[in-house]
PDB file of C-alpha atoms in Angstrom:
ATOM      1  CA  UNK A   1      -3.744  -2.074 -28.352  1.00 45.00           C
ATOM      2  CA  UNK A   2      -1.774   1.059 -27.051  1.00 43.00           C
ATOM      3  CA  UNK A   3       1.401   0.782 -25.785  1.00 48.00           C
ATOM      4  CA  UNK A   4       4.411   2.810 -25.443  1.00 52.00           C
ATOM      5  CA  UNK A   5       7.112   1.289 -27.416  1.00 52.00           C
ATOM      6  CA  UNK A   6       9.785   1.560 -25.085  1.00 77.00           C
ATOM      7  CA  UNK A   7       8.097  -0.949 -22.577  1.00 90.00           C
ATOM      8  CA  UNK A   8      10.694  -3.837 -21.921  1.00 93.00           C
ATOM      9  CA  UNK A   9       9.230  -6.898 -21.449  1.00 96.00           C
ATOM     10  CA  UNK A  10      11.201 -10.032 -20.101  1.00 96.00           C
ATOM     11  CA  UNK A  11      10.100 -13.593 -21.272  1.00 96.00           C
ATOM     12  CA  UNK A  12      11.692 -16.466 -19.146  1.00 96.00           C
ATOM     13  CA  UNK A  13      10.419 -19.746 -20.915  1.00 94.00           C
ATOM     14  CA  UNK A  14      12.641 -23.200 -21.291  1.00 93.00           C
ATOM     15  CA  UNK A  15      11.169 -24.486 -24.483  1.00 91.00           C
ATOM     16  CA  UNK A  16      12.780 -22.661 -26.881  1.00 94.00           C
ATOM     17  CA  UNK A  17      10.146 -22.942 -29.717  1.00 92.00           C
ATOM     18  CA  UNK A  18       7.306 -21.266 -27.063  1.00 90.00           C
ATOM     19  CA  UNK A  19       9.960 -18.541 -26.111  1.00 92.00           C
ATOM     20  CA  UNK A  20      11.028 -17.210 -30.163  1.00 93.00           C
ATOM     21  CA  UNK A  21       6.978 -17.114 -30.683  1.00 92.00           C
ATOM     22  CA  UNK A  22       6.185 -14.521 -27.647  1.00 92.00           C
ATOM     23  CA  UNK A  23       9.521 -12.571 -28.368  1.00 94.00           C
ATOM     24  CA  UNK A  24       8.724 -11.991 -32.202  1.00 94.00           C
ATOM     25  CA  UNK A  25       4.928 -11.268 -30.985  1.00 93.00           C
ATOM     26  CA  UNK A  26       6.123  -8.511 -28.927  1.00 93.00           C
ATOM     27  CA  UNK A  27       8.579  -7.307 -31.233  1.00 92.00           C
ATOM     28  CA  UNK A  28       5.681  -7.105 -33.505  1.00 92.00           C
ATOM     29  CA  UNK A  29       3.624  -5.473 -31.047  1.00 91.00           C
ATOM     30  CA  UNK A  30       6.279  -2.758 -30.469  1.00 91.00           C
ATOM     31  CA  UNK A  31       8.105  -3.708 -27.443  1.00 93.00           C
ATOM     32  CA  UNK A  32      11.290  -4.378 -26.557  1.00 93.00           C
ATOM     33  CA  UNK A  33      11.513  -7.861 -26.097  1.00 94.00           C
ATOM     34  CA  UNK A  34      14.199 -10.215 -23.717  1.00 96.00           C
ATOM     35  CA  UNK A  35      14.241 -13.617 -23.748  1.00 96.00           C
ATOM     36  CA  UNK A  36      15.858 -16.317 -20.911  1.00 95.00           C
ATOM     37  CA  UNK A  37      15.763 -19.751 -21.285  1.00 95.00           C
ATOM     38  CA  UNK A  38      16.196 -20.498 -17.751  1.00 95.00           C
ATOM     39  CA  UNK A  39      15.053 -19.548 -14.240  1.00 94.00           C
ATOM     40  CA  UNK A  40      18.613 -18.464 -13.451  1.00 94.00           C
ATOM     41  CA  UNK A  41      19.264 -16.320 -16.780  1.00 95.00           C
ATOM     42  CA  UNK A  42      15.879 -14.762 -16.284  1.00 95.00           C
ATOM     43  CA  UNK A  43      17.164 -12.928 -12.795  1.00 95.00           C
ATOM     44  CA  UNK A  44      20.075 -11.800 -14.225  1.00 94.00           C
ATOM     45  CA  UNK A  45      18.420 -10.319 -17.222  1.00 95.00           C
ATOM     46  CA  UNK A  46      15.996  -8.891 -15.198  1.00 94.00           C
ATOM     47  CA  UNK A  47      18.718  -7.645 -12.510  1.00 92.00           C
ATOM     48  CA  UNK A  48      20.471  -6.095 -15.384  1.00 93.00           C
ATOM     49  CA  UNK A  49      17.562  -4.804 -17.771  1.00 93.00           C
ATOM     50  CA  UNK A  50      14.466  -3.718 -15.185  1.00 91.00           C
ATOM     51  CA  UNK A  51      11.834  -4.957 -17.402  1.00 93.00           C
ATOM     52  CA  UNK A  52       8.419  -3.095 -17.242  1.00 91.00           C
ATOM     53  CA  UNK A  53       7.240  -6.459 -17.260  1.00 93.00           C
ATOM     54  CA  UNK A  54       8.195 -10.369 -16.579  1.00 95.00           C
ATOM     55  CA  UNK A  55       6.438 -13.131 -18.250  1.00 95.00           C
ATOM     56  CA  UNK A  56       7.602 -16.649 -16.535  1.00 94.00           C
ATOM     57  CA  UNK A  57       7.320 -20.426 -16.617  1.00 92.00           C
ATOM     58  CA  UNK A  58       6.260 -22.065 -13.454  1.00 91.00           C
ATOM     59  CA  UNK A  59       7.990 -25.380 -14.673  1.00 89.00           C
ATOM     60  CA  UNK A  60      11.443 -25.327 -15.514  1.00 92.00           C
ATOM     61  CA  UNK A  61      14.297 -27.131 -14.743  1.00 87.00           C
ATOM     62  CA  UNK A  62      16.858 -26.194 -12.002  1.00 84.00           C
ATOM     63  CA  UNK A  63      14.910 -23.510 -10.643  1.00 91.00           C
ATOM     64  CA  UNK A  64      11.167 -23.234 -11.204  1.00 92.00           C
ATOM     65  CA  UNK A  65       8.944 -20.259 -11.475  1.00 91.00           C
ATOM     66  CA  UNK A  66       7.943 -19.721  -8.000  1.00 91.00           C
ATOM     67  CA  UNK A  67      11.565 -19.423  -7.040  1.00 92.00           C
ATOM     68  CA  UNK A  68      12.326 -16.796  -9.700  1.00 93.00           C
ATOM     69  CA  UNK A  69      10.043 -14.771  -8.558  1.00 89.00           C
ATOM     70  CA  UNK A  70      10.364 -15.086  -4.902  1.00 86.00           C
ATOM     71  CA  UNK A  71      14.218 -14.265  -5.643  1.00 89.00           C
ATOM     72  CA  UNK A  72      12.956 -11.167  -7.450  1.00 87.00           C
ATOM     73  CA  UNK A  73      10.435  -9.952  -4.685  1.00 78.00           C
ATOM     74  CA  UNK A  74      13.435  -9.831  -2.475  1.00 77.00           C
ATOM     75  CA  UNK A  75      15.303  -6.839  -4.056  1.00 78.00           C
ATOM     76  CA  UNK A  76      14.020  -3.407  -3.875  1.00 70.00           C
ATOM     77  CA  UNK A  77      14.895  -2.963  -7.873  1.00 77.00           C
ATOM     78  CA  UNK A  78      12.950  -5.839  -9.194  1.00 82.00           C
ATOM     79  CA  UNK A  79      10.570  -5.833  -6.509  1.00 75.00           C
ATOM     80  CA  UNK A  80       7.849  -4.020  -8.310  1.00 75.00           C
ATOM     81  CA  UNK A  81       8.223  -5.287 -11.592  1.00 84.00           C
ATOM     82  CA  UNK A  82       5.098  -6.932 -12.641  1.00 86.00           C
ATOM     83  CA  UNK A  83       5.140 -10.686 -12.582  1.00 90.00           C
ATOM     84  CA  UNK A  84       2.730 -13.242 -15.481  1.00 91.00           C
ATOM     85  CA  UNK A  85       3.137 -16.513 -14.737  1.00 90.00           C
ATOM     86  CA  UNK A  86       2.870 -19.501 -17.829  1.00 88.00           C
ATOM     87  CA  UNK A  87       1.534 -22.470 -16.546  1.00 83.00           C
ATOM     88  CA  UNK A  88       0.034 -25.516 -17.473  1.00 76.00           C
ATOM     89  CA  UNK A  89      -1.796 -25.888 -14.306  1.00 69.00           C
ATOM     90  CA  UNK A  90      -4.830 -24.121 -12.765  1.00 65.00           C
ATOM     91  CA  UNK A  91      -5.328 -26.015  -9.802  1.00 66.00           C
ATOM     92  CA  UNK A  92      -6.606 -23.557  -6.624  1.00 68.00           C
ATOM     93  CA  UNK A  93      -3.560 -24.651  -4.873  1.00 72.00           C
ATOM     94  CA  UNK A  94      -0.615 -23.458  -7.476  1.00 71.00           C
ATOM     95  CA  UNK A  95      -2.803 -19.920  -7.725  1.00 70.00           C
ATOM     96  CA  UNK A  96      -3.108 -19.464  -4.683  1.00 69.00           C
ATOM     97  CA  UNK A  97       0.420 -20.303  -4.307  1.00 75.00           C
ATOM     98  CA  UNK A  98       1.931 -17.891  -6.969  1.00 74.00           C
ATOM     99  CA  UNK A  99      -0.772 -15.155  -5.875  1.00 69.00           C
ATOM    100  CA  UNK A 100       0.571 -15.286  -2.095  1.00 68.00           C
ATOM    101  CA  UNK A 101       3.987 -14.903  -3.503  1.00 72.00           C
ATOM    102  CA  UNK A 102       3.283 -11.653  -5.490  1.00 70.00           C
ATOM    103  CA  UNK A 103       2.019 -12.955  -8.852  1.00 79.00           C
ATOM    104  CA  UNK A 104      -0.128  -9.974 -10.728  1.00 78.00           C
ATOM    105  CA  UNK A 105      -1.608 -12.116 -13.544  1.00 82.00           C
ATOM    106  CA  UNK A 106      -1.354 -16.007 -14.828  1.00 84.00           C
ATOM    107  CA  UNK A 107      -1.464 -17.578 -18.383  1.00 85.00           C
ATOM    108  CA  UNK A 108      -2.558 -21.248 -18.986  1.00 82.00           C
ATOM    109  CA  UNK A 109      -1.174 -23.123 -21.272  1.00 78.00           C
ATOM    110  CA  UNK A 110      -1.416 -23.379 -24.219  1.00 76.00           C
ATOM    111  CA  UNK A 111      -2.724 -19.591 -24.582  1.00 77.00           C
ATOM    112  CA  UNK A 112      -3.614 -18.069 -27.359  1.00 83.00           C
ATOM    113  CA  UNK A 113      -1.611 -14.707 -28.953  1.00 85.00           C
ATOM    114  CA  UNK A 114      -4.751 -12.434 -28.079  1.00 88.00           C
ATOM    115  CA  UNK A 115      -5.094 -13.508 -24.421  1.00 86.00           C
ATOM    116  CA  UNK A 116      -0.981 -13.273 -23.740  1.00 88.00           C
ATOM    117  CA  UNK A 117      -1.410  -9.396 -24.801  1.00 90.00           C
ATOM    118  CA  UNK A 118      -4.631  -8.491 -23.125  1.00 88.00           C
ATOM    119  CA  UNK A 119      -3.044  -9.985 -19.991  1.00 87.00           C
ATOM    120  CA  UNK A 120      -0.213  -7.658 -20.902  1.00 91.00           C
ATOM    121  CA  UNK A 121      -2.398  -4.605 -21.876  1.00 89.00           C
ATOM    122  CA  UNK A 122      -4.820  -4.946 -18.257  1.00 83.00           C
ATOM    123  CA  UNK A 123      -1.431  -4.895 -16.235  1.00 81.00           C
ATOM    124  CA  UNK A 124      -0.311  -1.684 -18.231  1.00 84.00           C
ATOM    125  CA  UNK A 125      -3.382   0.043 -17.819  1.00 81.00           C
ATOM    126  CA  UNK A 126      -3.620  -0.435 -14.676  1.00 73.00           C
ATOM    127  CA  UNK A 127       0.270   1.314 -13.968  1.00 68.00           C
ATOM    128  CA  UNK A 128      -1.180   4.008 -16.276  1.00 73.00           C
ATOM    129  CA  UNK A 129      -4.387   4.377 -14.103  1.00 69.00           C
ATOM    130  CA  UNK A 130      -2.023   4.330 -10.578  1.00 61.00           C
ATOM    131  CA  UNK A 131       0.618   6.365 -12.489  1.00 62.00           C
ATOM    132  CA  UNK A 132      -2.332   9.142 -13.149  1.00 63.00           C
ATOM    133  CA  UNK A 133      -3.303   9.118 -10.049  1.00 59.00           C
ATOM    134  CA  UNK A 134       0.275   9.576  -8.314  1.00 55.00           C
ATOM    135  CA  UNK A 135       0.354  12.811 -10.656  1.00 57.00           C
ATOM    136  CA  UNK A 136      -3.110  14.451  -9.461  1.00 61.00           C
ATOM    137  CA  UNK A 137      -2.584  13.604  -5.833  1.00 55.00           C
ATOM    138  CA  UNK A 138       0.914  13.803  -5.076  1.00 48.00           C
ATOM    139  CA  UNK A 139       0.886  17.497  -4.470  1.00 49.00           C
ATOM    140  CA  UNK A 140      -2.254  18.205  -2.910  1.00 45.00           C
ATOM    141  CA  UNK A 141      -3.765  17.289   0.634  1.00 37.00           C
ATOM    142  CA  UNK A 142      -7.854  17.240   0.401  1.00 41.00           C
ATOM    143  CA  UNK A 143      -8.027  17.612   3.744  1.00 41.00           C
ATOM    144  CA  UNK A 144      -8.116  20.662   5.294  1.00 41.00           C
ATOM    145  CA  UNK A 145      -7.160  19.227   8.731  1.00 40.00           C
ATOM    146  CA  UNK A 146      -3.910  16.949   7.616  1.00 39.00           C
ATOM    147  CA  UNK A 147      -1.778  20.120   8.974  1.00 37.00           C
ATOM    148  CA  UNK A 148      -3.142  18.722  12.763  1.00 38.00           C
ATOM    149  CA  UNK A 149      -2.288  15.351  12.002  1.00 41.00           C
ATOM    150  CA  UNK A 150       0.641  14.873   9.951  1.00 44.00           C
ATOM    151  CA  UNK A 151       2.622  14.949  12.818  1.00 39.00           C
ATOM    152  CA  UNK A 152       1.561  11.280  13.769  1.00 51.00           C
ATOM    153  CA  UNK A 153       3.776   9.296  11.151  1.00 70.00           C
ATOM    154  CA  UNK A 154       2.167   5.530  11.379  1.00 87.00           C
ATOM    155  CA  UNK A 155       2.932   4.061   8.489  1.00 90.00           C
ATOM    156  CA  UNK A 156       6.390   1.725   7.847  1.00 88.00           C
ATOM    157  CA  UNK A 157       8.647   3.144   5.454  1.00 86.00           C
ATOM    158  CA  UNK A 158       8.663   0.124   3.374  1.00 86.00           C
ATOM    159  CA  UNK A 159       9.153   0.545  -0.402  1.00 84.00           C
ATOM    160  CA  UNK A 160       6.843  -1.923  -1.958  1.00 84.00           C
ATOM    161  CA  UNK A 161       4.262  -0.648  -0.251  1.00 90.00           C
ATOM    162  CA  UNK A 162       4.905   3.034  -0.422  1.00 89.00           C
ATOM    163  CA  UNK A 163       1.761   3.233  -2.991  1.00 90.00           C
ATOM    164  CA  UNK A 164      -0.376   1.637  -0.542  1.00 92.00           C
ATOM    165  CA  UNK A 165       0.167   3.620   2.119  1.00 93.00           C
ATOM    166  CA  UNK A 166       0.144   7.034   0.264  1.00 91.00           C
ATOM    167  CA  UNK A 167      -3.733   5.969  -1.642  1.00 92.00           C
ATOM    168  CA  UNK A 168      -4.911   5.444   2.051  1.00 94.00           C
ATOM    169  CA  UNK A 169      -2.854   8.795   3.475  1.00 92.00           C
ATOM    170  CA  UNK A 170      -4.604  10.972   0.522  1.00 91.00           C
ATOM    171  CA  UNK A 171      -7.861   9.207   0.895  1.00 92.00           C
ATOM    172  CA  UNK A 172      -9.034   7.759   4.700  1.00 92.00           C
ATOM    173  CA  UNK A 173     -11.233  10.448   4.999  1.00 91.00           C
ATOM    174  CA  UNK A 174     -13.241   9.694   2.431  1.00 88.00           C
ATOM    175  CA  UNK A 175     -14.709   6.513   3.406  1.00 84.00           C
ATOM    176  CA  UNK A 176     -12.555   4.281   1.195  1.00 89.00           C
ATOM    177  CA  UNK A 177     -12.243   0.150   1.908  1.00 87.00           C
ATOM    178  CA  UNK A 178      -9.981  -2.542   1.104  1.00 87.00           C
ATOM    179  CA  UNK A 179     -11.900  -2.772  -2.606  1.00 83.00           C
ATOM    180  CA  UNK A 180     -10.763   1.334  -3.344  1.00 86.00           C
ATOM    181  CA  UNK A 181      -6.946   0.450  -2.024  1.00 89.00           C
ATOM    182  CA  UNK A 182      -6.737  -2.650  -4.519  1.00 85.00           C
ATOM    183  CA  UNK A 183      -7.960  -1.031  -7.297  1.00 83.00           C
ATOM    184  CA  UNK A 184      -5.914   2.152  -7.129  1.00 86.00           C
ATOM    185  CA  UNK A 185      -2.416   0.028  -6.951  1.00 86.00           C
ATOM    186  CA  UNK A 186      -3.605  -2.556  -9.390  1.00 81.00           C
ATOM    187  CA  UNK A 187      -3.959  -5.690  -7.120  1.00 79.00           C
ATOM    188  CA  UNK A 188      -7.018  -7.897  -6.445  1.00 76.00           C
ATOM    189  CA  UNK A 189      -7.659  -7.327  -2.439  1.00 78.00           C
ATOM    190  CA  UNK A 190      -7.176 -11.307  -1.637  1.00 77.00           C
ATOM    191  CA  UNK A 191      -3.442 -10.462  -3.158  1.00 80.00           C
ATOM    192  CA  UNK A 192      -2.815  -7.274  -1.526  1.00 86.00           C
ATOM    193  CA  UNK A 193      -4.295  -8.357   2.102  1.00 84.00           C
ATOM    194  CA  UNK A 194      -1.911 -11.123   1.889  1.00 84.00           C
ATOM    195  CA  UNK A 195       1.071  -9.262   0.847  1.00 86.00           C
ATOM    196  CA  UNK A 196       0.764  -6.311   3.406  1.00 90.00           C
ATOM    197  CA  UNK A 197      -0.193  -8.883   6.406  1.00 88.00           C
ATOM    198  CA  UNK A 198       3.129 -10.690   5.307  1.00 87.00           C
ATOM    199  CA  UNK A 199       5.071  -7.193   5.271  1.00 88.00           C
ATOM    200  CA  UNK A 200       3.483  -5.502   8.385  1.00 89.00           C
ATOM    201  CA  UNK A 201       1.831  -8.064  10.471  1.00 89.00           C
ATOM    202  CA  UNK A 202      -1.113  -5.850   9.946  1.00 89.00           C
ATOM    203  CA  UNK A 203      -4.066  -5.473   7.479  1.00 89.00           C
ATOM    204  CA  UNK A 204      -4.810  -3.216   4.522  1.00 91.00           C
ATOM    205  CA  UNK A 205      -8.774  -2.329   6.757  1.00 90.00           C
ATOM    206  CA  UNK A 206      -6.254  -2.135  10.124  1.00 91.00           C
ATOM    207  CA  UNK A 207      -3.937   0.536   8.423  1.00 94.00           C
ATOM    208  CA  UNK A 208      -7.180   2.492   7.458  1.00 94.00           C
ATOM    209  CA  UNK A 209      -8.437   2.428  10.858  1.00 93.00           C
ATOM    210  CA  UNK A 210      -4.838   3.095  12.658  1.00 93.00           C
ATOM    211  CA  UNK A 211      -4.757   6.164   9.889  1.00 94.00           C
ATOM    212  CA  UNK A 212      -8.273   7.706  10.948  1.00 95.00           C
ATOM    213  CA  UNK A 213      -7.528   7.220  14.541  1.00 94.00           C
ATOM    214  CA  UNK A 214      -4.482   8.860  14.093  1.00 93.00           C
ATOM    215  CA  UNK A 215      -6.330  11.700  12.773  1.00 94.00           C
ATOM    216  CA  UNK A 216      -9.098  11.425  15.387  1.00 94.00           C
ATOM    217  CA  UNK A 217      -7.180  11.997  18.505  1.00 93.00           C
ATOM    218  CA  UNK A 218      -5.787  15.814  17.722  1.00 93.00           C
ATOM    219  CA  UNK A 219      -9.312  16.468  16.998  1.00 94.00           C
ATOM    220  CA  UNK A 220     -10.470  15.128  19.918  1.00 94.00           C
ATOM    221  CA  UNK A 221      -8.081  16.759  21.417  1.00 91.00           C
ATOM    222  CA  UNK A 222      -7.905  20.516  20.280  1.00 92.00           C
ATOM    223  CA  UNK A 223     -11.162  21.383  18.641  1.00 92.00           C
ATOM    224  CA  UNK A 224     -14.493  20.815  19.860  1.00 92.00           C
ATOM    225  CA  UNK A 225     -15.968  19.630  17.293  1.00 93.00           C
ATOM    226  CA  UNK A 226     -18.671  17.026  17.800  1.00 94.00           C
ATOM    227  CA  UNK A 227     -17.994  13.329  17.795  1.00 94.00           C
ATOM    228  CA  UNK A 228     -19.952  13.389  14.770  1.00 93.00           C
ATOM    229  CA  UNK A 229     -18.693  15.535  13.311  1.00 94.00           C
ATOM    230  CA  UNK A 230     -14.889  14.344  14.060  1.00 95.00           C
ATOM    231  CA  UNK A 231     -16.320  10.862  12.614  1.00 94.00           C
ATOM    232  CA  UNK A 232     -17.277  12.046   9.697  1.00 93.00           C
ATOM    233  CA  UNK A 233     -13.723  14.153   9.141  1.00 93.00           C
ATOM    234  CA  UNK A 234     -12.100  10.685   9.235  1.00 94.00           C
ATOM    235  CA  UNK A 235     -14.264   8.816   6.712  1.00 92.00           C
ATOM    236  CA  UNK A 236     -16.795   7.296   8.563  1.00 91.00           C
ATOM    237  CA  UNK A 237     -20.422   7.574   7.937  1.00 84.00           C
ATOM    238  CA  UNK A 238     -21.592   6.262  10.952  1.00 86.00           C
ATOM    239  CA  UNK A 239     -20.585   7.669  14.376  1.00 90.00           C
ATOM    240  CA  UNK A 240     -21.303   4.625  16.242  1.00 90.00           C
ATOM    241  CA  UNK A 241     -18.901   2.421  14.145  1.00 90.00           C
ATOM    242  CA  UNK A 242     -16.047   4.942  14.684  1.00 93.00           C
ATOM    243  CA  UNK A 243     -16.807   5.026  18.651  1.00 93.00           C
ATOM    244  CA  UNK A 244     -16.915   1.382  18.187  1.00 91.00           C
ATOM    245  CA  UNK A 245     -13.664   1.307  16.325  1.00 91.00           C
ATOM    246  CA  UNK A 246     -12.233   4.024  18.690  1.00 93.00           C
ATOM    247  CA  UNK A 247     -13.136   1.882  21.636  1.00 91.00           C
ATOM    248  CA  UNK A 248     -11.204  -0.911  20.194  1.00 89.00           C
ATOM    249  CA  UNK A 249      -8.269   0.887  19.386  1.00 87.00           C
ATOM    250  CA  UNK A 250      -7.799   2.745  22.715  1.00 87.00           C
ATOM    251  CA  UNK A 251      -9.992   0.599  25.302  1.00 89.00           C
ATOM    252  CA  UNK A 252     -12.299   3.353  25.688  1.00 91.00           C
ATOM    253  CA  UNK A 253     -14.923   5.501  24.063  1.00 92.00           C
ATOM    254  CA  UNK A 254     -13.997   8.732  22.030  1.00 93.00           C
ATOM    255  CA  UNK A 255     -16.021  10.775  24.327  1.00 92.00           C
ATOM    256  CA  UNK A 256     -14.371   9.656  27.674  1.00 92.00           C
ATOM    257  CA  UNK A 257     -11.112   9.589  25.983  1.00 92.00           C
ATOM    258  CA  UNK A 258     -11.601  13.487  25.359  1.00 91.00           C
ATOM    259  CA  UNK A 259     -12.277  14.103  29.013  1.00 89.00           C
ATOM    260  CA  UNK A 260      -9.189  12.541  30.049  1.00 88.00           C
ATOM    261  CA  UNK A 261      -7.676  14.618  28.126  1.00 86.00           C
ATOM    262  CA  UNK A 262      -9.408  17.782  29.154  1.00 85.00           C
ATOM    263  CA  UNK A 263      -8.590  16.362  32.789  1.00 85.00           C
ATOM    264  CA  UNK A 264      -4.724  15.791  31.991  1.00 77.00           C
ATOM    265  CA  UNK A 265      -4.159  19.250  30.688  1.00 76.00           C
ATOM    266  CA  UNK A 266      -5.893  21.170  33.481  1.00 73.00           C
ATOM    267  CA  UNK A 267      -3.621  19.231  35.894  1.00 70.00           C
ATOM    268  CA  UNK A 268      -0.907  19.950  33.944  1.00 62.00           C
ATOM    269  CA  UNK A 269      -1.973  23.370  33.359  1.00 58.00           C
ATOM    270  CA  UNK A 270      -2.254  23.763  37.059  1.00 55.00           C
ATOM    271  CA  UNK A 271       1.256  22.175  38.011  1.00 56.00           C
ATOM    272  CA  UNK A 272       2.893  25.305  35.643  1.00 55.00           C
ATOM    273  CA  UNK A 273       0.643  28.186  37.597  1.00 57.00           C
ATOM    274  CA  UNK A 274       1.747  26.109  40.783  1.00 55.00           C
ATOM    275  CA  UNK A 275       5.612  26.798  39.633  1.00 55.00           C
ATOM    276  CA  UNK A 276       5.124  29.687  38.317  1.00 57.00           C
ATOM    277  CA  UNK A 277       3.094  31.203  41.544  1.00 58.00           C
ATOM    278  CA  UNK A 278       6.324  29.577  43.777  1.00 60.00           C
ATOM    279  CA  UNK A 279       8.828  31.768  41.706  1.00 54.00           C
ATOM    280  CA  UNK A 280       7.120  34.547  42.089  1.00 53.00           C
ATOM    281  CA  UNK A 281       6.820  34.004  46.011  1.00 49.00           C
ATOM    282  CA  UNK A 282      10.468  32.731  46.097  1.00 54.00           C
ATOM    283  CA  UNK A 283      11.395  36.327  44.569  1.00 53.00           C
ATOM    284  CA  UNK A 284       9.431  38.200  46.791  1.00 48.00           C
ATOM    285  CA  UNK A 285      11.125  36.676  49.657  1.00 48.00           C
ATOM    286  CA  UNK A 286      14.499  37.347  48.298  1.00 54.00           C
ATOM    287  CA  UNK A 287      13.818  40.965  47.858  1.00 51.00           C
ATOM    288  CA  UNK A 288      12.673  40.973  51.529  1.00 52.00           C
ATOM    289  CA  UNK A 289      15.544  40.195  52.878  1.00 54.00           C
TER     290      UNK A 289
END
């Protein structure tokens, strides 16, 4: 296994026996190790060190796994950190549970040394993977047409979800889904739906759509381009599924929409010359005089 050796991992386990074993195995390994033998010690260690990485007991006494980490999701600096729970359970219900409260991974016990670091090696990876793509993208715009719609900011500025939200701004117009999104920040989609619905009211798919509609309308607007072609600019394949999507967005269809438009600016247009033509008359009269 590869690893860089400066990856801090944080081990919050009660029984004390279970705890020394994982810490000297990652020692081994090559990482710096922390151990915590409560719920309690584990946040401050984790408050104070920033793991890379926090491995955690779901049953301990005082205050159990799900509470450590729901204390940890609540601060910006431990947010993000990457969360493998221990348990002796694997009932649908206590997944489910630690998965809607921002688990990445779970252990059950009793686990063996070689499945404890592949869980740790597929979480690092996959930072590595998301970390490689942050450095290929983060400086480029594929789309030739972003200048036109940049201007239309729809996305929260909400930290946690800042990769999320920059995958799908770099991407939408390439046809990507809910599937692409998970992969490229690491989550399974079940997870990540959950966790942006809880954070925006709103769905990973309904951010996609809200982003190529957003990109629609100024092309709409002040090209004329096709609808066809404008559909396939914003990553669909299909022009009737964007109309369709368009039509549930704005209560009407792309083309209409773009005739209203056409309509509002020629009235507008209109009310200037109308101005403009009663200055010029208002002058004349004045010089009359």
């Amino acid at each position: 296994m590869i690893h860089e050796s400066s990856k801090k991992i944080l081990v919050i386990e009660d029984d004390a026996v279970t705890r020394n074993v994982f810490l000297e195995v990652l020692e081994a390994q090559g990482f710096n190790s922390i151990g915590a033998e409560n719920g309690l010690a584990g946040i401050q260690q984790a408050q104070e060190h920033l793991p890379d990485l926090v491995i955690c007991d779901i049953q301990m006494p005082d205050m159990d796994g799900y509470s450590v980490l729901t204390t940890l999701r609540q601060h910006p600096d431990t947010g993000i950190i990457p969360f493998i729970f221990l348990t002796g359970s694997n009932t649908q219900a206590d997944l489910r549970k630690g998965m809607e409260l921002g688990a990445d991974d779970y252990l059950t016990k009793p686990s063996t040394i070689e499945d404890l670091l592949r869980a740790i090696a597929v979480r690092f990876e996959k930072q590595a993977l998301l970390k490689h793509w942050y450095t290929n993208n983060a400086h480029q715009l594929s789309l030739p047409l972003a200048s036109s719609t940049n201007s239309e900011s729809i996305f929260p500025s909400i930290p946690q979800l800042q990769s999320v939200f920059d995958y799908i701004e770099d991407n939408y117009h390439q046809g990507i889904t809910l599937s692409d999104v998970a992969v490229a920040v690491g989550y399974s989609p079940a997870y990540l739906t959950n966790r942006v619905a809880k954070q925006t009211g709103e769905t990973v798919n309904g951010w996609i759509v809200k982003r190529r509609m957003a990109a629609a309308r100024p092309l709409l607007k002040n090209t004329n381009k096709t609808i066809e072609q404008i559909a396939i600019a914003v990553g669909y394949q299909n022009t009737c599924h964007f109309s369709r999507q368009f039509r549930q967005h704005h209560g009407i269809s792309p083309k209409i929409w773009r005739k209203q438009q056409e309509i509002f600016e020629s009235s507008k247009n209109g009310k200037l010359q109308l101005i403009k033509n009663r200055g010029s008359l208002e002058k004349l009269v004045s010089l009359g005089r």
